[in-house]
Amino acid sequence: MQIVLMIISILLIAIVLLQSAKAESASNAITGGNDSLFANRKERGGELVISRMTLGLGIAFFIICLIIGF
């Protein structure tokens, strides 16, 4: 079970690093850039796949951590 957790952790780190577009918007909001961070923007194509993979891997990580903890 711990090997599966390590694999999911590595995949989660890689997927989060691929989400560079959102990180740029967040840094603009912190440094006083324009307000496009809160614009109603739909994810399409590759962004949607990466976002859903991040959600799935995050949930799997959380569940496996709970199983290992108990």
Short mmCIF file of C-alpha atoms in Angstrom, two decimals:
data_model
loop_
_atom_site.label_atom_id
_atom_site.label_comp_id
_atom_site.label_asym_id
_atom_site.label_seq_id
_atom_site.Cartn_x
_atom_site.Cartn_y
_atom_site.Cartn_z
CA MET A 1 0.00 0.00 0.00
CA GLN A 2 2.89 2.35 0.70
CA ILE A 3 4.31 1.78 -2.79
CA VAL A 4 0.96 2.79 -4.30
CA LEU A 5 0.99 5.91 -2.12
CA MET A 6 4.48 6.82 -3.36
CA ILE A 7 3.45 6.34 -7.00
CA ILE A 8 0.34 8.50 -6.52
CA SER A 9 2.44 11.14 -4.75
CA ILE A 10 4.91 11.35 -7.63
CA LEU A 11 2.11 11.52 -10.21
CA LEU A 12 0.33 14.20 -8.19
CA ILE A 13 3.47 16.32 -8.00
CA ALA A 14 4.03 15.99 -11.76
CA ILE A 15 0.43 16.89 -12.61
CA VAL A 16 0.43 19.92 -10.30
CA LEU A 17 3.63 21.17 -11.92
CA LEU A 18 1.94 21.00 -15.33
CA GLN A 19 -0.67 23.53 -14.22
CA SER A 20 1.45 26.59 -14.91
CA ALA A 21 -1.29 28.83 -16.36
CA LYS A 22 -3.19 29.03 -13.07
CA ALA A 23 0.00 29.69 -11.12
CA GLU A 24 0.83 32.69 -13.29
CA SER A 25 -2.62 34.16 -12.66
CA ALA A 26 -2.27 33.60 -8.92
CA SER A 27 1.09 35.36 -8.82
CA ASN A 28 -0.39 38.32 -10.71
CA ALA A 29 -3.19 38.58 -8.14
CA ILE A 30 -0.73 38.53 -5.24
CA THR A 31 1.63 41.08 -6.76
CA GLY A 32 -1.19 43.38 -7.87
CA GLY A 33 -1.60 42.27 -11.46
CA ASN A 34 -4.89 42.44 -13.31
CA ASP A 35 -8.02 40.77 -11.94
CA SER A 36 -8.29 38.01 -14.55
CA LEU A 37 -7.82 35.41 -11.78
CA PHE A 38 -11.48 35.68 -10.81
CA ALA A 39 -12.80 35.88 -14.36
CA ASN A 40 -15.32 33.25 -15.36
CA ARG A 41 -13.02 31.05 -17.42
CA LYS A 42 -13.89 27.52 -18.52
CA GLU A 43 -11.27 24.85 -18.77
CA ARG A 44 -11.12 23.08 -22.11
CA GLY A 45 -9.09 20.31 -23.67
CA GLY A 46 -5.81 19.62 -21.95
CA GLU A 47 -6.53 21.92 -19.00
CA LEU A 48 -9.72 20.02 -18.22
CA VAL A 49 -7.94 16.65 -18.35
CA ILE A 50 -5.12 17.86 -16.10
CA SER A 51 -7.61 19.41 -13.67
CA ARG A 52 -9.64 16.20 -13.42
CA MET A 53 -6.50 14.08 -13.03
CA THR A 54 -5.37 16.35 -10.21
CA LEU A 55 -8.71 15.98 -8.48
CA GLY A 56 -8.72 12.20 -8.87
CA LEU A 57 -5.14 11.77 -7.69
CA GLY A 58 -5.75 14.09 -4.73
CA ILE A 59 -8.79 12.12 -3.63
CA ALA A 60 -6.92 8.81 -4.06
CA PHE A 61 -3.99 10.19 -2.04
CA PHE A 62 -6.31 11.30 0.75
CA ILE A 63 -8.16 7.97 0.90
CA ILE A 64 -4.96 5.89 0.90
CA CYS A 65 -3.50 8.06 3.67
CA LEU A 66 -6.63 7.46 5.75
CA ILE A 67 -6.43 3.70 5.12
CA ILE A 68 -2.77 3.56 6.11
CA GLY A 69 -3.47 5.69 9.20
CA PHE A 70 -6.09 3.34 10.57
#
